[in-house]
Tab-separated table of C-alpha atoms in Angstrom:
chain	number	residue	atom	x	y	z
X	25	MET	CA	18.442	32.968	48.891
X	26	SER	CA	20.871	30.602	50.460
X	27	ILE	CA	23.617	28.408	49.141
X	28	THR	CA	24.060	24.815	50.218
X	29	LEU	CA	27.289	23.023	50.901
X	30	SER	CA	26.594	20.380	48.245
X	31	GLN	CA	25.829	22.977	45.597
X	32	THR	CA	29.151	24.743	46.211
X	33	THR	CA	31.158	21.544	45.978
X	34	VAL	CA	29.793	18.368	44.375
X	35	PRO	CA	29.064	19.572	40.793
X	36	HIS	CA	32.415	21.368	40.626
X	37	TRP	CA	34.354	18.421	41.993
X	38	THR	CA	32.753	15.920	39.637
X	39	ARG	CA	33.172	18.263	36.664
X	40	THR	CA	36.900	18.358	37.410
X	41	LEU	CA	37.151	14.566	37.458
X	42	LYS	CA	35.200	14.367	34.199
X	43	ALA	CA	37.605	16.894	32.686
X	44	MET	CA	40.537	14.706	33.767
X	45	SER	CA	38.877	11.653	32.228
X	46	ALA	CA	38.440	13.518	28.930
X	47	MET	CA	42.100	14.596	29.049
X	48	ILE	CA	43.090	10.951	29.600
X	49	ASP	CA	41.253	10.148	26.340
X	50	LYS	CA	43.291	12.828	24.611
X	51	ALA	CA	46.531	11.631	26.198
X	52	GLU	CA	45.838	8.117	24.974
X	53	ALA	CA	45.233	9.383	21.429
X	54	TYR	CA	48.347	11.565	21.638
X	55	ALA	CA	50.532	8.644	22.717
X	56	GLU	CA	49.152	6.534	19.888
X	57	SER	CA	49.628	9.224	17.249
X	58	LYS	CA	53.206	9.929	18.364
X	59	LYS	CA	54.039	6.251	18.970
X	60	ILE	CA	54.888	7.033	22.592
X	61	ASP	CA	54.595	4.163	25.081
X	62	PRO	CA	51.633	5.238	27.275
X	63	SER	CA	53.648	4.426	30.375
X	64	VAL	CA	56.037	7.254	29.482
X	65	LEU	CA	53.223	9.761	29.991
X	66	ILE	CA	51.671	7.893	32.905
X	67	ASN	CA	55.008	7.969	34.757
X	68	ALA	CA	55.979	11.504	33.715
X	69	ARG	CA	56.840	14.080	36.402
X	70	LEU	CA	57.586	17.797	36.394
X	71	ALA	CA	60.568	17.313	38.708
X	72	PRO	CA	62.360	14.176	39.911
X	73	ASP	CA	60.937	14.633	43.420
X	74	MET	CA	57.392	15.324	42.260
X	75	ARG	CA	54.790	12.618	41.755
X	76	PRO	CA	53.896	11.112	38.369
X	77	LEU	CA	50.759	11.569	36.292
X	78	SER	CA	49.074	8.443	37.674
X	79	PHE	CA	49.432	9.727	41.245
X	80	GLN	CA	47.799	13.035	40.299
X	81	VAL	CA	44.718	11.120	39.117
X	82	GLN	CA	44.666	8.894	42.185
X	83	VAL	CA	44.871	11.790	44.629
X	84	ALA	CA	42.345	13.931	42.747
X	85	CYS	CA	39.987	10.944	42.932
X	86	ASP	CA	40.633	10.556	46.647
X	87	GLN	CA	40.007	14.224	47.351
X	88	VAL	CA	36.561	13.977	45.782
X	89	LYS	CA	35.722	10.556	47.189
X	90	LEU	CA	36.863	11.344	50.726
X	91	GLY	CA	35.489	14.870	50.504
X	92	VAL	CA	31.987	13.632	49.782
X	93	ALA	CA	32.225	10.693	52.185
X	94	ARG	CA	33.497	12.752	55.108
X	95	LEU	CA	30.908	15.479	54.623
X	96	ALA	CA	28.151	12.885	54.389
X	97	GLY	CA	29.468	10.940	57.389
X	98	GLN	CA	30.031	7.794	55.347
X	99	LYS	CA	32.877	5.359	54.936
X	100	ALA	CA	34.375	5.816	51.466
X	101	PRO	CA	35.045	2.854	49.162
X	102	SER	CA	38.686	1.769	49.149
X	103	HIS	CA	41.079	2.013	46.197
X	104	PRO	CA	44.550	0.430	46.387
X	105	ASP	CA	46.306	2.820	43.927
X	106	THR	CA	47.375	0.101	41.515
X	107	GLU	CA	46.451	1.827	38.222
X	108	THR	CA	49.151	1.662	35.558
X	109	THR	CA	47.215	2.229	32.303
X	110	PHE	CA	45.031	4.973	30.902
X	111	ALA	CA	42.059	2.581	30.951
X	112	GLU	CA	42.615	1.845	34.630
X	113	LEU	CA	42.939	5.534	35.481
X	114	ARG	CA	39.684	6.282	33.662
X	115	ALA	CA	38.000	3.411	35.479
X	116	ARG	CA	39.229	4.763	38.821
X	117	ILE	CA	37.619	8.111	38.045
X	118	GLN	CA	34.398	6.403	37.004
X	119	THR	CA	34.130	4.451	40.250
X	120	VAL	CA	34.447	7.710	42.170
X	121	LEU	CA	31.822	9.431	40.016
X	122	ASP	CA	29.518	6.440	40.573
X	123	TYR	CA	30.125	6.586	44.314
X	124	VAL	CA	29.413	10.328	44.480
X	125	GLU	CA	26.235	9.768	42.483
X	126	SER	CA	25.114	7.277	45.136
X	127	VAL	CA	25.429	9.777	48.007
X	128	SER	CA	22.463	11.960	48.923
X	129	LEU	CA	23.125	15.682	48.567
X	130	ALA	CA	21.131	16.231	51.756
X	131	ASP	CA	23.683	14.082	53.586
X	132	VAL	CA	26.501	16.209	52.162
X	133	ASP	CA	24.671	19.380	53.248
X	134	ALA	CA	24.304	17.964	56.739
X	135	GLY	CA	28.103	17.813	56.992
X	136	GLU	CA	28.420	21.577	57.237
X	137	GLU	CA	29.141	21.608	60.979
X	138	ARG	CA	30.561	18.098	61.193
X	139	THR	CA	34.020	17.954	62.745
X	140	ILE	CA	36.501	16.417	60.325
X	141	GLU	CA	39.918	15.328	61.498
X	142	LEU	CA	42.786	14.609	59.142
X	143	LYS	CA	45.782	12.767	60.518
X	144	PHE	CA	49.216	12.681	58.918
X	145	PRO	CA	52.564	11.349	60.147
X	146	GLN	CA	53.730	14.919	60.753
X	147	GLY	CA	50.540	16.146	62.454
X	148	GLY	CA	46.957	16.813	61.544
X	149	PHE	CA	44.119	19.244	60.970
X	150	THR	CA	40.670	19.625	62.458
X	151	PHE	CA	37.991	21.398	60.425
X	152	LYS	CA	34.289	22.002	60.405
X	153	GLY	CA	32.793	20.451	57.263
X	154	ALA	CA	32.421	23.648	55.265
X	155	ALA	CA	35.983	24.793	55.963
X	156	TYR	CA	37.230	21.315	55.073
X	157	ALA	CA	35.368	21.410	51.744
X	158	HIS	CA	36.477	24.879	50.689
X	159	GLY	CA	39.806	25.141	52.481
X	160	TRP	CA	41.162	21.636	52.030
X	161	VAL	CA	39.422	19.655	49.293
X	162	ASN	CA	39.277	22.520	46.785
X	163	PRO	CA	42.951	23.532	46.837
X	164	ASN	CA	44.112	19.922	46.997
X	165	LEU	CA	41.829	18.713	44.214
X	166	TYR	CA	42.733	21.558	41.869
X	167	PHE	CA	46.398	21.247	42.786
X	168	HIS	CA	46.494	17.670	41.528
X	169	ALA	CA	44.192	18.304	38.553
X	170	THR	CA	46.396	21.202	37.444
X	171	THR	CA	49.600	19.234	37.967
X	172	PHE	CA	48.064	16.475	35.824
X	173	TYR	CA	47.337	19.052	33.111
X	174	ALA	CA	50.805	20.608	33.432
X	175	ILE	CA	52.570	17.242	33.079
X	176	LEU	CA	50.734	16.581	29.813
X	177	ARG	CA	51.400	20.113	28.516
X	178	HIS	CA	55.063	19.851	29.459
X	179	ASN	CA	55.168	16.610	27.455
X	180	GLY	CA	54.012	18.339	24.302
X	181	MET	CA	50.256	17.832	24.347
X	182	ALA	CA	48.156	20.650	22.886
X	183	LEU	CA	45.638	21.006	25.714
X	184	GLU	CA	43.929	24.319	26.479
X	185	LYS	CA	42.575	25.626	29.740
X	186	ALA	CA	39.128	24.814	28.418
X	187	ASP	CA	40.098	21.143	28.749
X	188	PHE	CA	40.758	21.735	32.438
X	189	LEU	CA	37.496	23.664	32.876
X	190	PHE	CA	35.579	21.082	30.805
X	191	GLY	CA	31.831	21.106	31.073
X	192	LEU	CA	31.741	24.517	32.663
X	193	GLN	CA	28.438	25.433	31.121
X	194	GLN	CA	26.682	22.291	32.296
L	29	MET	CA	23.400	26.391	60.347
L	30	SER	CA	24.005	28.019	57.026
L	31	ILE	CA	27.072	28.867	55.035
L	32	THR	CA	27.605	32.220	53.416
L	33	LEU	CA	29.114	32.902	50.032
L	34	SER	CA	31.866	35.073	51.497
L	35	GLN	CA	32.837	32.425	54.040
L	36	THR	CA	33.243	29.789	51.313
L	37	THR	CA	35.420	32.027	49.150
L	38	VAL	CA	37.202	35.097	50.526
L	39	PRO	CA	39.426	33.555	53.243
L	40	HIS	CA	40.456	30.728	50.920
L	41	TRP	CA	41.206	33.050	48.019
L	42	THR	CA	43.267	35.447	50.104
L	43	ARG	CA	45.124	32.583	51.767
L	44	THR	CA	46.154	31.366	48.323
L	45	LEU	CA	47.503	34.789	47.358
L	46	LYS	CA	49.383	35.000	50.661
L	47	ALA	CA	50.864	31.564	49.951
L	48	MET	CA	52.030	32.805	46.547
L	49	SER	CA	53.581	35.875	48.137
L	50	ALA	CA	55.491	33.682	50.597
L	51	MET	CA	56.663	31.471	47.717
L	52	ILE	CA	57.894	34.611	45.912
L	53	ASP	CA	60.016	35.338	48.995
L	54	LYS	CA	61.471	31.846	48.740
L	55	ALA	CA	62.021	32.157	44.986
L	56	GLU	CA	63.915	35.395	45.532
L	57	ALA	CA	66.138	33.759	48.152
L	58	TYR	CA	66.620	30.730	45.895
L	59	ALA	CA	67.713	32.891	42.945
L	60	GLU	CA	70.129	34.762	45.185
L	61	SER	CA	71.620	31.613	46.710
L	62	LYS	CA	72.082	29.971	43.296
L	63	LYS	CA	73.185	33.171	41.576
L	64	ILE	CA	70.302	32.876	39.110
L	65	ASP	CA	69.099	36.108	37.497
L	66	PRO	CA	65.598	36.542	38.986
L	67	SER	CA	64.205	37.209	35.518
L	68	VAL	CA	65.050	33.631	34.562
L	69	LEU	CA	62.535	32.364	37.102
L	70	ILE	CA	60.041	35.179	36.490
L	71	ASN	CA	59.989	34.329	32.770
L	72	ALA	CA	60.105	30.543	33.182
L	73	ARG	CA	57.409	28.397	31.553
L	74	LEU	CA	56.492	24.715	31.652
L	75	ALA	CA	56.094	24.599	27.871
L	76	PRO	CA	56.965	27.124	25.148
L	77	ASP	CA	53.267	27.841	24.552
L	78	MET	CA	52.396	28.173	28.232
L	79	ARG	CA	52.548	31.470	30.129
L	80	PRO	CA	55.462	32.486	32.394
L	81	LEU	CA	55.607	32.729	36.164
L	82	SER	CA	54.756	36.459	36.211
L	83	PHE	CA	51.546	35.837	34.280
L	84	GLN	CA	50.471	33.154	36.773
L	85	VAL	CA	50.705	35.727	39.579
L	86	GLN	CA	48.883	38.398	37.575
L	87	VAL	CA	45.989	36.119	36.661
L	88	ALA	CA	45.689	34.635	40.151
L	89	CYS	CA	45.473	38.220	41.441
L	90	ASP	CA	42.826	39.078	38.865
L	91	GLN	CA	40.725	36.042	39.711
L	92	VAL	CA	40.551	37.131	43.343
L	93	LYS	CA	40.169	40.855	42.650
L	94	LEU	CA	37.502	40.415	39.975
L	95	GLY	CA	35.867	37.584	41.902
L	96	VAL	CA	35.310	39.761	44.948
L	97	ALA	CA	34.420	42.865	42.909
L	98	ARG	CA	31.874	41.092	40.715
L	99	LEU	CA	30.208	39.352	43.646
L	100	ALA	CA	30.024	42.640	45.555
L	101	GLY	CA	28.807	44.563	42.489
L	102	GLN	CA	31.815	46.869	42.505
L	103	LYS	CA	34.250	48.074	39.891
L	104	ALA	CA	37.640	46.498	40.574
L	105	PRO	CA	40.829	48.544	40.674
L	106	SER	CA	42.842	48.307	37.464
L	107	HIS	CA	46.276	46.719	37.083
L	108	PRO	CA	48.219	47.045	33.816
L	109	ASP	CA	50.228	43.769	34.118
L	110	THR	CA	53.626	45.447	33.985
L	111	GLU	CA	55.339	43.546	36.816
L	112	THR	CA	58.829	42.264	35.961
L	113	THR	CA	60.462	41.773	39.396
L	114	PHE	CA	59.718	39.719	42.482
L	115	ALA	CA	59.134	42.927	44.447
L	116	GLU	CA	56.586	44.113	41.896
L	117	LEU	CA	54.781	40.780	41.885
L	118	ARG	CA	54.585	40.839	45.687
L	119	ALA	CA	53.280	44.411	45.563
L	120	ARG	CA	50.619	43.390	43.042
L	121	ILE	CA	49.409	40.697	45.432
L	122	GLN	CA	49.386	43.151	48.323
L	123	THR	CA	47.240	45.677	46.454
L	124	VAL	CA	44.701	42.927	45.807
L	125	LEU	CA	44.737	41.814	49.442
L	126	ASP	CA	44.234	45.451	50.490
L	127	TYR	CA	41.367	45.830	48.033
L	128	VAL	CA	39.661	42.645	49.255
L	129	GLU	CA	40.061	43.867	52.828
L	130	SER	CA	38.199	47.041	51.873
L	131	VAL	CA	35.131	45.172	50.585
L	132	SER	CA	32.299	44.345	52.965
L	133	LEU	CA	31.640	40.625	53.309
L	134	ALA	CA	27.914	41.404	53.384
L	135	ASP	CA	28.273	42.875	49.895
L	136	VAL	CA	30.000	39.696	48.727
L	137	ASP	CA	27.223	37.597	50.268
L	138	ALA	CA	24.638	39.704	48.459
L	139	GLY	CA	26.196	38.608	45.161
L	140	GLU	CA	24.867	35.089	45.480
L	141	GLU	CA	22.086	35.533	42.906
L	142	ARG	CA	23.728	38.341	40.951
L	143	THR	CA	24.054	37.599	37.238
L	144	ILE	CA	27.684	37.693	36.189
L	145	GLU	CA	28.612	37.765	32.516
L	146	LEU	CA	32.095	37.015	31.262
L	147	LYS	CA	32.917	37.953	27.693
L	148	PHE	CA	35.814	36.585	25.685
L	149	PRO	CA	36.777	36.935	22.030
L	150	GLN	CA	35.582	33.382	21.414
L	151	GLY	CA	32.327	33.672	23.386
L	152	GLY	CA	31.234	34.051	26.971
L	153	PHE	CA	29.617	32.638	30.078
L	154	THR	CA	26.726	33.739	32.231
L	155	PHE	CA	26.600	32.631	35.847
L	156	LYS	CA	24.749	33.322	39.037
L	157	GLY	CA	27.206	34.643	41.632
L	158	ALA	CA	27.598	31.439	43.615
L	159	ALA	CA	28.240	29.327	40.507
L	160	TYR	CA	30.708	31.939	39.292
L	161	ALA	CA	32.588	31.843	42.603
L	162	HIS	CA	32.784	28.076	42.919
L	163	GLY	CA	32.716	27.039	39.277
L	164	TRP	CA	34.888	29.729	37.704
L	165	VAL	CA	37.028	31.618	40.222
L	166	ASN	CA	38.057	28.542	42.211
L	167	PRO	CA	39.328	26.366	39.333
L	168	ASN	CA	40.951	29.340	37.595
L	169	LEU	CA	42.625	30.684	40.716
L	170	TYR	CA	44.001	27.308	41.768
L	171	PHE	CA	45.003	26.541	38.189
L	172	HIS	CA	47.299	29.568	38.084
L	173	ALA	CA	48.504	29.179	41.677
L	174	THR	CA	49.434	25.554	40.998
L	175	THR	CA	51.115	26.386	37.692
L	176	PHE	CA	53.120	29.022	39.567
L	177	TYR	CA	54.167	26.368	42.098
L	178	ALA	CA	54.937	23.842	39.359
L	179	ILE	CA	57.155	26.279	37.440
L	180	LEU	CA	59.256	26.878	40.563
L	181	ARG	CA	59.437	23.163	41.385
L	182	HIS	CA	60.396	22.343	37.803
L	183	ASN	CA	63.192	24.902	38.150
L	184	GLY	CA	64.689	23.097	41.090
L	185	MET	CA	63.115	24.832	44.082
L	186	ALA	CA	62.456	22.671	47.137
L	187	LEU	CA	58.857	23.739	47.795
L	188	GLU	CA	56.361	21.409	49.437
L	189	LYS	CA	52.600	21.274	49.081
L	190	ALA	CA	52.422	22.941	52.483
L	191	ASP	CA	53.816	26.055	50.787
L	192	PHE	CA	50.856	25.986	48.416
L	193	LEU	CA	48.386	25.390	51.262
L	194	PHE	CA	50.124	28.003	53.456
L	195	GLY	CA	48.200	29.308	56.408
L	196	LEU	CA	45.662	26.527	56.263
L	197	GLN	CA	44.919	26.635	59.957
L	198	GLN	CA	44.379	30.373	60.084
């Protein structure tokens, strides 16, 4: 009996991105059915000083991509944050899922004790790998995935929490 | 080198509840400074068919309380969801933090392979303890904690993501 770092992270992180991709499908259909310009949803925010829907997807992607790369001691592929359509946002998610698929779970597991440093203009954080995964990536990933969901709900879409938890039984 | 189930869950879950408690303090001060009846914020929703702020606190509390209790094979204390004030919501969080404090981390760790069944009117889920912790409690807890944050932000409060990630370095 022992849990591994990859088991506690990778399937849950990728499931969340897949859930977001499926919600993008629904958002696209919703915009079409209501004759809403997709950019209205893609640029929607919950407050004027919060970030729009597209940013929530970009940052959720980066949390997973950088989470896996840092744990595995790899350099992550770069994404310039230029997505402006639902198709581009879905493609961004897919490139991250493909990248994660390419990384060995044993390499992720080996990141448990790796020192991970995050630097920001206002300071930084230093974690061991496991604390980074569970104390940084998890809350940040779910924060942006939930904000994504909340923006769509606030804009009238009939999502349910099951959409957010998509694929739970897999 | 090996991670434990309690290490990957309990400190992160309790930190999130503490962050919510600190945001309740700020919401109370915000309501007072703006002369907003606190119940306006406590009953605020992001969409008419979404749940209000009070519910987000109650369910976040339940995710942590039931998460720890189920992993440890204990019966959780009961809460009737009657909170209608900021003080009561803070007290609800504190009772959960006190309960979690009373549970042995070794008992939580022993829940790794425990079979956990969740039953809902529309069906149910069966998990091993670790999958329950990382695949159910985490996304649900952060979902409600983020919705709580988003409701306050949408109502004009000047929170930052650091408020949501409160105590990260502890």
